[in-house]
Coordinates of C-alpha atoms in Angstrom, one line a residue:
Chain A
M22 CA -82.1 -104.2 16.6
P23 CA -79.2 -105.7 18.6
G24 CA -80.0 -108.7 20.7
G25 CA -79.7 -108.8 24.4
E26 CA -76.5 -110.7 24.5
E27 CA -74.8 -108.3 22.1
R28 CA -75.9 -105.3 24.1
I29 CA -74.4 -106.7 27.3
L30 CA -71.1 -107.5 25.5
R31 CA -71.0 -104.0 24.0
R32 CA -71.3 -102.5 27.5
R33 CA -68.6 -104.8 28.9
I34 CA -66.2 -103.8 26.1
S35 CA -66.7 -100.1 26.8
S36 CA -66.1 -100.7 30.5
V37 CA -62.9 -102.6 29.8
Q38 CA -61.8 -99.9 27.4
S39 CA -62.1 -97.2 30.0
T40 CA -60.3 -99.4 32.5
K41 CA -57.5 -99.8 30.0
K42 CA -57.3 -96.0 29.6
I43 CA -56.8 -95.6 33.3
T44 CA -54.2 -98.4 33.6
R45 CA -52.4 -97.0 30.6
A46 CA -52.3 -93.5 32.1
M47 CA -51.0 -95.0 35.4
E48 CA -48.3 -96.9 33.5
L49 CA -47.1 -93.8 31.8
I50 CA -47.1 -91.8 35.1
A51 CA -45.2 -94.5 36.9
A52 CA -42.7 -94.6 34.0
T53 CA -41.8 -91.0 34.4
R54 CA -41.8 -91.4 38.2
V55 CA -39.2 -94.2 38.0
V56 CA -36.9 -92.0 36.0
K57 CA -37.3 -89.1 38.5
A58 CA -36.8 -91.4 41.5
Q59 CA -33.7 -92.8 39.9
Q60 CA -32.3 -89.3 39.3
R61 CA -33.0 -88.4 42.9
A62 CA -31.2 -91.5 44.1
H63 CA -28.3 -90.6 41.8
A64 CA -28.2 -87.0 43.0
A65 CA -28.1 -88.2 46.6
R66 CA -25.1 -90.4 46.1
P67 CA -22.3 -87.8 46.4
Y68 CA -23.4 -87.0 49.9
A69 CA -23.3 -90.6 51.0
T70 CA -19.9 -91.1 49.3
R71 CA -18.4 -88.0 51.0
M72 CA -19.8 -89.2 54.3
T73 CA -18.1 -92.5 53.9
S74 CA -14.9 -90.7 53.0
V75 CA -15.0 -88.7 56.2
I76 CA -15.5 -91.9 58.1
E77 CA -12.5 -93.3 56.4
D78 CA -10.5 -90.3 57.6
L79 CA -11.7 -91.0 61.1
A80 CA -10.8 -94.6 60.9
A81 CA -7.3 -93.7 59.6
A82 CA -7.0 -91.3 62.6
G83 CA -8.0 -94.1 64.9
A84 CA -11.0 -92.3 66.3
A85 CA -12.5 -93.8 69.4
T86 CA -15.1 -96.4 68.5
E87 CA -17.2 -95.8 71.5
H88 CA -20.6 -94.5 70.4
A89 CA -24.1 -95.5 71.2
L90 CA -24.9 -96.3 67.6
L91 CA -22.0 -98.8 67.5
R92 CA -23.0 -100.6 70.6
Q93 CA -23.0 -104.3 70.1
S94 CA -25.2 -106.3 72.4
D95 CA -24.0 -109.7 73.6
E96 CA -27.6 -110.9 73.9
I97 CA -30.3 -109.7 71.5
R98 CA -33.6 -109.7 73.3
K99 CA -35.6 -107.3 71.1
V100 CA -35.2 -106.5 67.4
G101 CA -36.6 -103.4 65.7
Y102 CA -37.8 -103.9 62.2
V103 CA -38.0 -101.0 59.8
I104 CA -40.3 -102.0 57.0
I105 CA -40.6 -99.8 54.0
T106 CA -43.8 -100.2 52.0
S107 CA -45.9 -97.9 49.9
D108 CA -48.9 -95.8 50.7
R109 CA -50.8 -96.7 47.6
G110 CA -51.5 -100.1 46.0
L111 CA -51.7 -101.2 42.4
A112 CA -48.0 -101.9 42.4
G113 CA -48.1 -105.6 41.7
P114 CA -46.2 -107.7 44.1
Y115 CA -44.2 -104.8 45.6
N116 CA -45.8 -104.5 49.0
S117 CA -46.7 -108.2 49.5
S118 CA -43.2 -109.4 48.8
V119 CA -41.7 -106.9 51.2
I120 CA -44.3 -107.7 53.9
R121 CA -43.8 -111.4 53.4
A122 CA -40.0 -111.2 53.8
A123 CA -40.5 -109.0 56.9
E124 CA -43.0 -111.3 58.5
R125 CA -40.8 -114.3 57.9
E126 CA -38.0 -112.5 59.6
I127 CA -40.1 -111.6 62.6
M128 CA -41.3 -115.2 62.9
A129 CA -37.8 -116.4 62.8
G130 CA -36.8 -113.9 65.5
T131 CA -39.8 -114.8 67.7
R132 CA -39.0 -118.5 67.5
E133 CA -35.5 -117.7 68.9
G134 CA -37.3 -115.9 71.7
R135 CA -36.6 -112.4 70.5
D136 CA -39.3 -109.8 70.9
Y137 CA -40.1 -107.5 68.0
S138 CA -40.7 -103.8 67.6
L139 CA -42.3 -102.6 64.3
I140 CA -41.5 -99.2 62.7
L141 CA -43.5 -99.1 59.5
V142 CA -43.2 -96.8 56.6
G143 CA -46.2 -96.7 54.2
R144 CA -49.9 -97.3 54.7
K145 CA -49.9 -100.7 53.1
G146 CA -47.5 -102.2 55.7
R147 CA -49.4 -100.6 58.5
D148 CA -52.7 -101.9 57.3
Y149 CA -51.3 -105.4 57.0
F150 CA -49.7 -105.6 60.4
K151 CA -52.6 -103.8 62.1
F152 CA -55.1 -106.3 60.7
R153 CA -53.0 -109.2 62.0
N154 CA -52.8 -107.6 65.5
Y155 CA -49.1 -107.0 65.5
R156 CA -47.9 -104.4 67.9
I157 CA -46.9 -101.4 65.9
D158 CA -44.6 -99.0 67.7
A159 CA -44.4 -96.3 65.0
S160 CA -45.7 -95.8 61.5
F161 CA -45.0 -93.1 59.0
E162 CA -47.1 -92.1 56.0
G163 CA -46.8 -89.8 53.1
M164 CA -43.1 -90.3 52.6
S165 CA -42.8 -93.3 50.4
D166 CA -43.8 -91.7 47.1
T167 CA -41.2 -89.0 46.9
P168 CA -39.1 -89.2 50.1
R169 CA -37.5 -85.9 51.3
Y170 CA -34.5 -85.8 53.5
D171 CA -36.6 -84.4 56.4
D172 CA -38.6 -87.7 56.2
A173 CA -35.4 -89.7 56.6
R174 CA -34.5 -87.5 59.5
R175 CA -37.9 -88.1 61.3
L176 CA -37.6 -91.8 60.7
S177 CA -34.0 -91.8 61.9
T178 CA -34.8 -90.0 65.1
E179 CA -37.4 -92.7 65.9
V180 CA -35.1 -95.6 64.9
S181 CA -31.9 -94.3 66.6
G182 CA -33.9 -93.3 69.6
R183 CA -35.1 -96.8 70.2
F184 CA -31.7 -98.2 69.7
T185 CA -29.7 -95.8 71.8
S186 CA -32.2 -95.9 74.6
G187 CA -31.6 -99.7 74.7
D188 CA -35.3 -100.5 73.9
V189 CA -34.1 -102.6 71.0
D190 CA -30.7 -104.3 70.6
Q191 CA -30.7 -104.6 66.9
V192 CA -32.5 -103.0 64.0
I193 CA -33.2 -104.7 60.8
L194 CA -34.2 -102.9 57.6
V195 CA -36.6 -104.5 55.1
Y196 CA -37.1 -102.7 51.8
M197 CA -37.1 -103.3 48.1
E198 CA -33.7 -102.6 46.6
F199 CA -33.6 -101.1 43.2
I200 CA -31.1 -102.8 41.0
S201 CA -32.2 -101.8 37.6
L202 CA -35.5 -100.9 35.9
G203 CA -36.1 -104.6 35.2
S204 CA -35.0 -106.0 38.5
Q205 CA -35.6 -105.2 42.1
R206 CA -35.3 -107.4 45.1
V207 CA -36.2 -107.5 48.7
A208 CA -33.3 -106.6 50.9
V209 CA -33.2 -107.7 54.6
R210 CA -30.3 -105.9 56.2
R211 CA -28.9 -105.5 59.7
F212 CA -29.0 -101.7 60.1
L213 CA -28.0 -101.0 63.7
P214 CA -25.7 -101.4 65.4
L215 CA -23.6 -99.9 62.6
A216 CA -20.6 -101.8 61.5
T217 CA -17.5 -100.6 63.2
I218 CA -16.1 -97.5 61.5
E219 CA -13.2 -99.6 60.2
E220 CA -15.8 -101.8 58.4
I221 CA -17.6 -98.8 57.0
A222 CA -14.3 -97.3 55.9
A223 CA -13.5 -100.6 54.1
L224 CA -16.7 -100.3 52.1
G225 CA -15.4 -97.0 50.7
G226 CA -12.5 -98.9 49.2
G227 CA -9.9 -96.3 49.9
S228 CA -6.7 -97.7 51.3
A229 CA -5.5 -96.3 54.6
E230 CA -2.1 -95.5 53.3
A231 CA -3.4 -93.0 50.7
R232 CA -5.0 -91.0 53.5
A233 CA -3.0 -88.1 54.8
A234 CA -2.9 -87.2 58.4
F235 CA -6.0 -85.1 59.1
E236 CA -6.6 -82.4 61.5
F237 CA -9.9 -82.7 63.3
E238 CA -12.0 -80.0 64.8
P239 CA -13.1 -80.2 67.6
S240 CA -11.5 -83.8 67.8
P241 CA -11.9 -87.1 66.1
A242 CA -14.4 -88.2 68.7
G243 CA -16.3 -84.9 68.5
V244 CA -16.6 -85.3 64.7
L245 CA -17.7 -88.9 65.1
E246 CA -20.4 -87.8 67.6
V247 CA -21.9 -85.4 65.0
L248 CA -21.3 -87.6 62.0
L249 CA -22.8 -91.0 63.0
P250 CA -26.4 -89.8 63.4
R251 CA -26.1 -88.1 60.0
Y252 CA -24.7 -91.3 58.5
V253 CA -27.7 -93.2 59.8
E254 CA -30.0 -90.6 58.3
S255 CA -28.2 -90.8 55.0
R256 CA -28.4 -94.6 54.9
L257 CA -32.1 -94.5 55.7
F258 CA -32.6 -91.8 53.0
S259 CA -31.0 -93.9 50.4
A260 CA -33.1 -96.9 51.4
L261 CA -36.2 -94.7 51.1
L262 CA -35.1 -93.4 47.7
D263 CA -34.4 -97.0 46.5
A264 CA -37.8 -98.2 47.8
A265 CA -39.5 -95.3 46.0
A266 CA -37.8 -96.2 42.7
S267 CA -38.7 -99.8 43.2
E268 CA -42.3 -98.9 44.0
H269 CA -42.7 -97.0 40.8
A270 CA -41.0 -99.6 38.7
N271 CA -43.3 -102.3 40.1
R272 CA -46.3 -100.1 39.5
Q273 CA -45.3 -99.5 35.9
R274 CA -44.9 -103.2 35.3
A275 CA -48.2 -104.1 37.0
M276 CA -50.0 -101.4 35.0
K277 CA -48.4 -102.5 31.8
A278 CA -49.6 -106.1 32.4
A279 CA -53.1 -104.8 33.2
T280 CA -53.2 -102.7 30.0
D281 CA -52.1 -105.8 28.0
N282 CA -54.7 -107.9 29.6
A283 CA -57.4 -105.3 28.9
E284 CA -56.4 -105.3 25.3
E285 CA -56.6 -109.0 25.1
L286 CA -59.9 -109.0 26.8
I287 CA -61.3 -106.4 24.3
V288 CA -60.2 -108.6 21.4
K289 CA -61.9 -111.6 22.9
L290 CA -65.1 -109.7 23.8
T291 CA -65.3 -108.1 20.4
R292 CA -65.1 -111.5 18.8
M293 CA -67.8 -112.8 21.1
M294 CA -70.0 -109.8 20.3
N295 CA -69.5 -110.2 16.6
R296 CA -70.5 -113.8 16.8
A297 CA -73.6 -112.9 18.9
R298 CA -74.6 -110.3 16.3
Q299 CA -74.1 -112.8 13.5
D300 CA -76.2 -115.3 15.3
A301 CA -78.9 -112.8 15.8
I302 CA -78.9 -111.9 12.1
T303 CA -78.9 -115.6 11.1
T304 CA -81.8 -116.3 13.4
E305 CA -83.7 -113.3 11.9
I306 CA -83.1 -114.5 8.3
M307 CA -84.2 -118.0 9.3
E308 CA -87.4 -116.5 10.7
I309 CA -88.1 -114.4 7.6
V310 CA -87.4 -117.4 5.3
G311 CA -89.4 -119.6 7.4
G312 CA -92.3 -117.1 7.5
A313 CA -92.2 -116.6 3.7
E314 CA -92.1 -120.3 3.2
A315 CA -95.2 -120.8 5.4
L316 CA -97.0 -118.0 3.6
R317 CA -96.3 -119.6 0.2
N318 CA -97.4 -123.0 1.3
A319 CA -100.6 -121.4 2.7
G320 CA -101.2 -119.6 -0.6
Chain B
M2 CA -3.8 -74.2 41.7
P3 CA -7.2 -73.1 42.8
L4 CA -9.4 -75.0 45.3
E5 CA -12.1 -77.2 44.0
V6 CA -15.2 -76.6 46.1
E7 CA -18.1 -79.0 46.3
L8 CA -21.1 -78.2 48.3
V9 CA -23.2 -81.3 48.9
S10 CA -26.6 -81.6 50.6
P11 CA -28.2 -85.0 51.2
E12 CA -30.5 -84.5 48.2
E13 CA -28.1 -83.2 45.7
V14 CA -24.8 -81.5 44.8
V15 CA -25.8 -77.9 45.4
L16 CA -22.7 -76.2 43.9
T17 CA -19.3 -77.0 42.5
A18 CA -16.9 -74.2 42.0
T19 CA -13.2 -73.2 42.0
A20 CA -12.0 -70.8 44.5
S21 CA -9.0 -69.0 45.8
M22 CA -10.2 -69.2 49.4
V23 CA -13.1 -70.7 51.4
V24 CA -14.1 -69.5 54.8
V25 CA -16.3 -71.5 57.1
R26 CA -17.2 -71.5 60.8
T27 CA -16.5 -74.6 62.7
T28 CA -17.1 -75.4 66.4
D29 CA -13.6 -73.9 67.2
G30 CA -14.2 -70.7 65.2
D31 CA -13.8 -69.3 61.7
I32 CA -11.3 -71.1 59.5
A33 CA -10.1 -70.2 56.0
F34 CA -8.8 -72.6 53.5
Q35 CA -6.4 -71.8 50.8
P36 CA -4.7 -74.0 48.3
G37 CA -2.2 -76.3 50.0
H38 CA -4.1 -76.4 53.3
V39 CA -3.3 -79.4 55.5
P40 CA -6.0 -82.1 55.4
F41 CA -8.8 -81.1 57.7
V42 CA -12.1 -82.4 58.9
G43 CA -14.4 -80.1 61.0
V44 CA -17.9 -79.8 62.3
L45 CA -19.7 -76.7 61.0
L46 CA -22.0 -74.4 62.8
P47 CA -24.9 -72.6 61.2
E48 CA -23.2 -69.7 59.5
R49 CA -22.4 -68.2 56.1
V50 CA -19.9 -70.0 54.1
R51 CA -17.9 -67.6 51.9
I52 CA -16.3 -68.8 48.7
Y53 CA -13.9 -66.4 47.1
G54 CA -13.8 -66.6 43.4
D55 CA -10.8 -67.6 41.4
E56 CA -9.8 -64.1 40.4
G57 CA -8.6 -63.0 43.9
E58 CA -10.6 -61.8 46.8
D59 CA -12.4 -59.1 44.9
G60 CA -13.7 -61.6 42.4
D61 CA -17.2 -62.9 42.7
T62 CA -17.6 -63.9 46.3
Q63 CA -20.4 -66.4 46.9
L64 CA -22.3 -66.6 50.2
I65 CA -24.1 -69.8 51.1
A66 CA -26.3 -70.4 54.1
V67 CA -25.1 -73.6 55.8
H68 CA -27.0 -75.2 58.7
S69 CA -24.5 -77.5 60.4
G70 CA -22.6 -80.2 58.7
F71 CA -19.0 -81.0 58.0
V72 CA -16.2 -79.7 56.0
E73 CA -13.5 -82.1 54.6
V74 CA -10.4 -80.6 53.0
A75 CA -7.8 -82.8 51.3
H76 CA -5.6 -82.3 48.3
D77 CA -7.0 -78.9 47.4
K78 CA -10.5 -80.2 47.4
V79 CA -13.0 -78.7 49.8
A80 CA -16.1 -80.7 50.4
I81 CA -18.9 -79.1 52.5
L82 CA -21.5 -81.6 53.6
S83 CA -24.6 -80.0 55.0
D84 CA -28.1 -81.0 55.9
V85 CA -29.3 -77.7 54.5
A86 CA -27.2 -75.6 52.1
E87 CA -28.9 -72.7 50.4
L88 CA -27.6 -70.3 47.8
A89 CA -28.8 -66.7 48.0
G90 CA -31.2 -67.2 45.2
D91 CA -32.9 -70.2 46.8
I92 CA -33.8 -68.4 50.0
D93 CA -37.4 -67.5 50.8
V94 CA -36.9 -64.1 52.5
D95 CA -40.5 -63.8 53.7
R96 CA -40.4 -67.2 55.3
A97 CA -37.0 -66.5 56.9
N98 CA -38.4 -63.2 58.3
S99 CA -41.4 -64.8 59.8
A100 CA -39.4 -67.6 61.2
A101 CA -37.0 -65.1 62.8
E102 CA -40.0 -63.2 64.3
R103 CA -41.6 -66.4 65.7
A104 CA -38.3 -67.4 67.2
R105 CA -37.8 -64.0 68.8
A106 CA -41.3 -64.1 70.3
T107 CA -40.6 -67.5 71.7
L108 CA -37.3 -66.4 73.1
A109 CA -38.9 -63.3 74.7
D110 CA -41.1 -65.7 76.7
D111 CA -38.5 -68.2 77.5
P112 CA -34.9 -67.0 76.9
D113 CA -33.6 -70.6 77.6
D114 CA -35.4 -72.2 74.6
E115 CA -32.5 -73.7 72.7
E116 CA -34.7 -74.8 69.8
A117 CA -35.9 -71.2 69.3
A118 CA -32.4 -69.9 69.6
A119 CA -31.2 -72.3 66.9
A120 CA -34.2 -71.4 64.7
L121 CA -33.3 -67.7 65.1
K122 CA -29.7 -68.3 64.2
R123 CA -30.8 -70.2 61.1
A124 CA -33.2 -67.5 60.0
E125 CA -30.5 -64.8 60.6
V126 CA -28.0 -66.7 58.5
R127 CA -30.5 -67.1 55.7
L128 CA -31.4 -63.4 55.8
A129 CA -27.7 -62.4 55.8
V130 CA -27.0 -64.6 52.8
A131 CA -30.1 -63.3 51.0
A132 CA -29.0 -59.7 51.7
G133 CA -25.5 -60.5 50.6
T134 CA -23.9 -59.1 53.8
A135 CA -20.5 -60.6 54.5
I136 CA -19.5 -61.4 58.0

C-alpha cells in the first residue's frame, strides 16, 4: 500500500510526462515549420533580386527620382512603427525581445518630440501595446505563421498609405531577422522613405557600366511609378517571411528546452518517489519488528 | 541561341523555360521578344503571356495568365515579374467563372466600377489560359 507522499509524487510524474509529450510534439512541429519557412524565404528571393535589377536599370537610365515613396522630410514629426510579432506564444524570447526593442525605439523617438503611429502584426504585439495604452493605428492577425504575398500587400497598403498621405514622415520596421537556424536577431530598420534608387541599385552590386541602354515602356518614370509600390510589398514580404522563420526557430528552441527540463524533472521526481517508497517500506518493517519484539517480550 | 525565360512571382519561380519567342502585352500594346532583342523594361497588363517553344512556332506554346507586373529583357534573358502568374494547370476554372459572373453583375449595375472591370479582365484571362485559346 503506497504511502500518501508516494502517491502524490506518482501523480506529478505522470503530469510532467504528459507535458513533456506535448512540448516534444511542438518541438518537432516547429522544426519542420522552420525548414518550410526557410524554403519559402528562399523561393521568394528571385523576385526580390529581379526587382532590384530593374531598379538598377532605372537608375542607369537616370529615371526621375520624384516619387511619393522616396520623399525625404526635413523634419520628422511622426514616425510609423511596423512591429512584427507572432500570433501565438510559447516561442521563448521571440516576442518579448522584438517588443522590447520596438518600445525602446518609440521611447527614444518620443523623447525627441516625435509622435508615434503603431502598425502591428501579430496578436502578441497587439496585446502588449493595448495593455499599456499605446495608441494602435492598425493591427493585423493571422499572417505571421505562414505569410502569403496578399498579406504583405495588405500591410503595404496600410503602411504606404500612411506615408504617402503625409501622416507619418518616416517608417521604421522592427522584426526578428533570420540569420541561421541557431541565430536570429532583432532588426530595427528605417523602411520608408526608401533609399534613393541609386542606393537601392548599389545594393544589387551590379556596376552601371555593365548595364546596356534599356528601352522603357511606357517611360522610366512610368515604370518607376508601378515598380516602387511593388518593391515595398516585396520588402515587407521578405521581412514577414524572415519573421516567420525566426518565430518557428525560437519556438523549436523553447520547446526543446522545455522537453529537456521535463526530462530532468522526471528523473528528480522519480528519485524522490523511490526514496519515499523505501522510507515507507522501512517504516513498515520497523513497525513489524517492533510489534514482534513486543509480543515476544509479553510472552 | 534561344531565349531563357524566367517567370517569377513574389512567392516562387513559377516557370523557367527556353523559347524562340515570347509575346506579352505592355501598357503600349503587344510586344514580342526574339533572341537579340534590345534591352527592354516594360509594365505588363493583365493578359496572356505566350511562350513559344524552342522548336519553332508550332512547338509547344505555353500560355500563362499574368496579372500585371514587369518584363525585363536583357542579353537573351526574359524575366517576367508578376504578382500573380498562373499556368493553365493551376487555374481554378469554377472560381474564375464565378468571379467573372460576379464582376459582370456588378458592372451591369455600375458600368464605371473599375475594380469590377479589372476583376472581369483577370477572370477572362484566367479562363482563356485554362481553355488554351491564343490571342
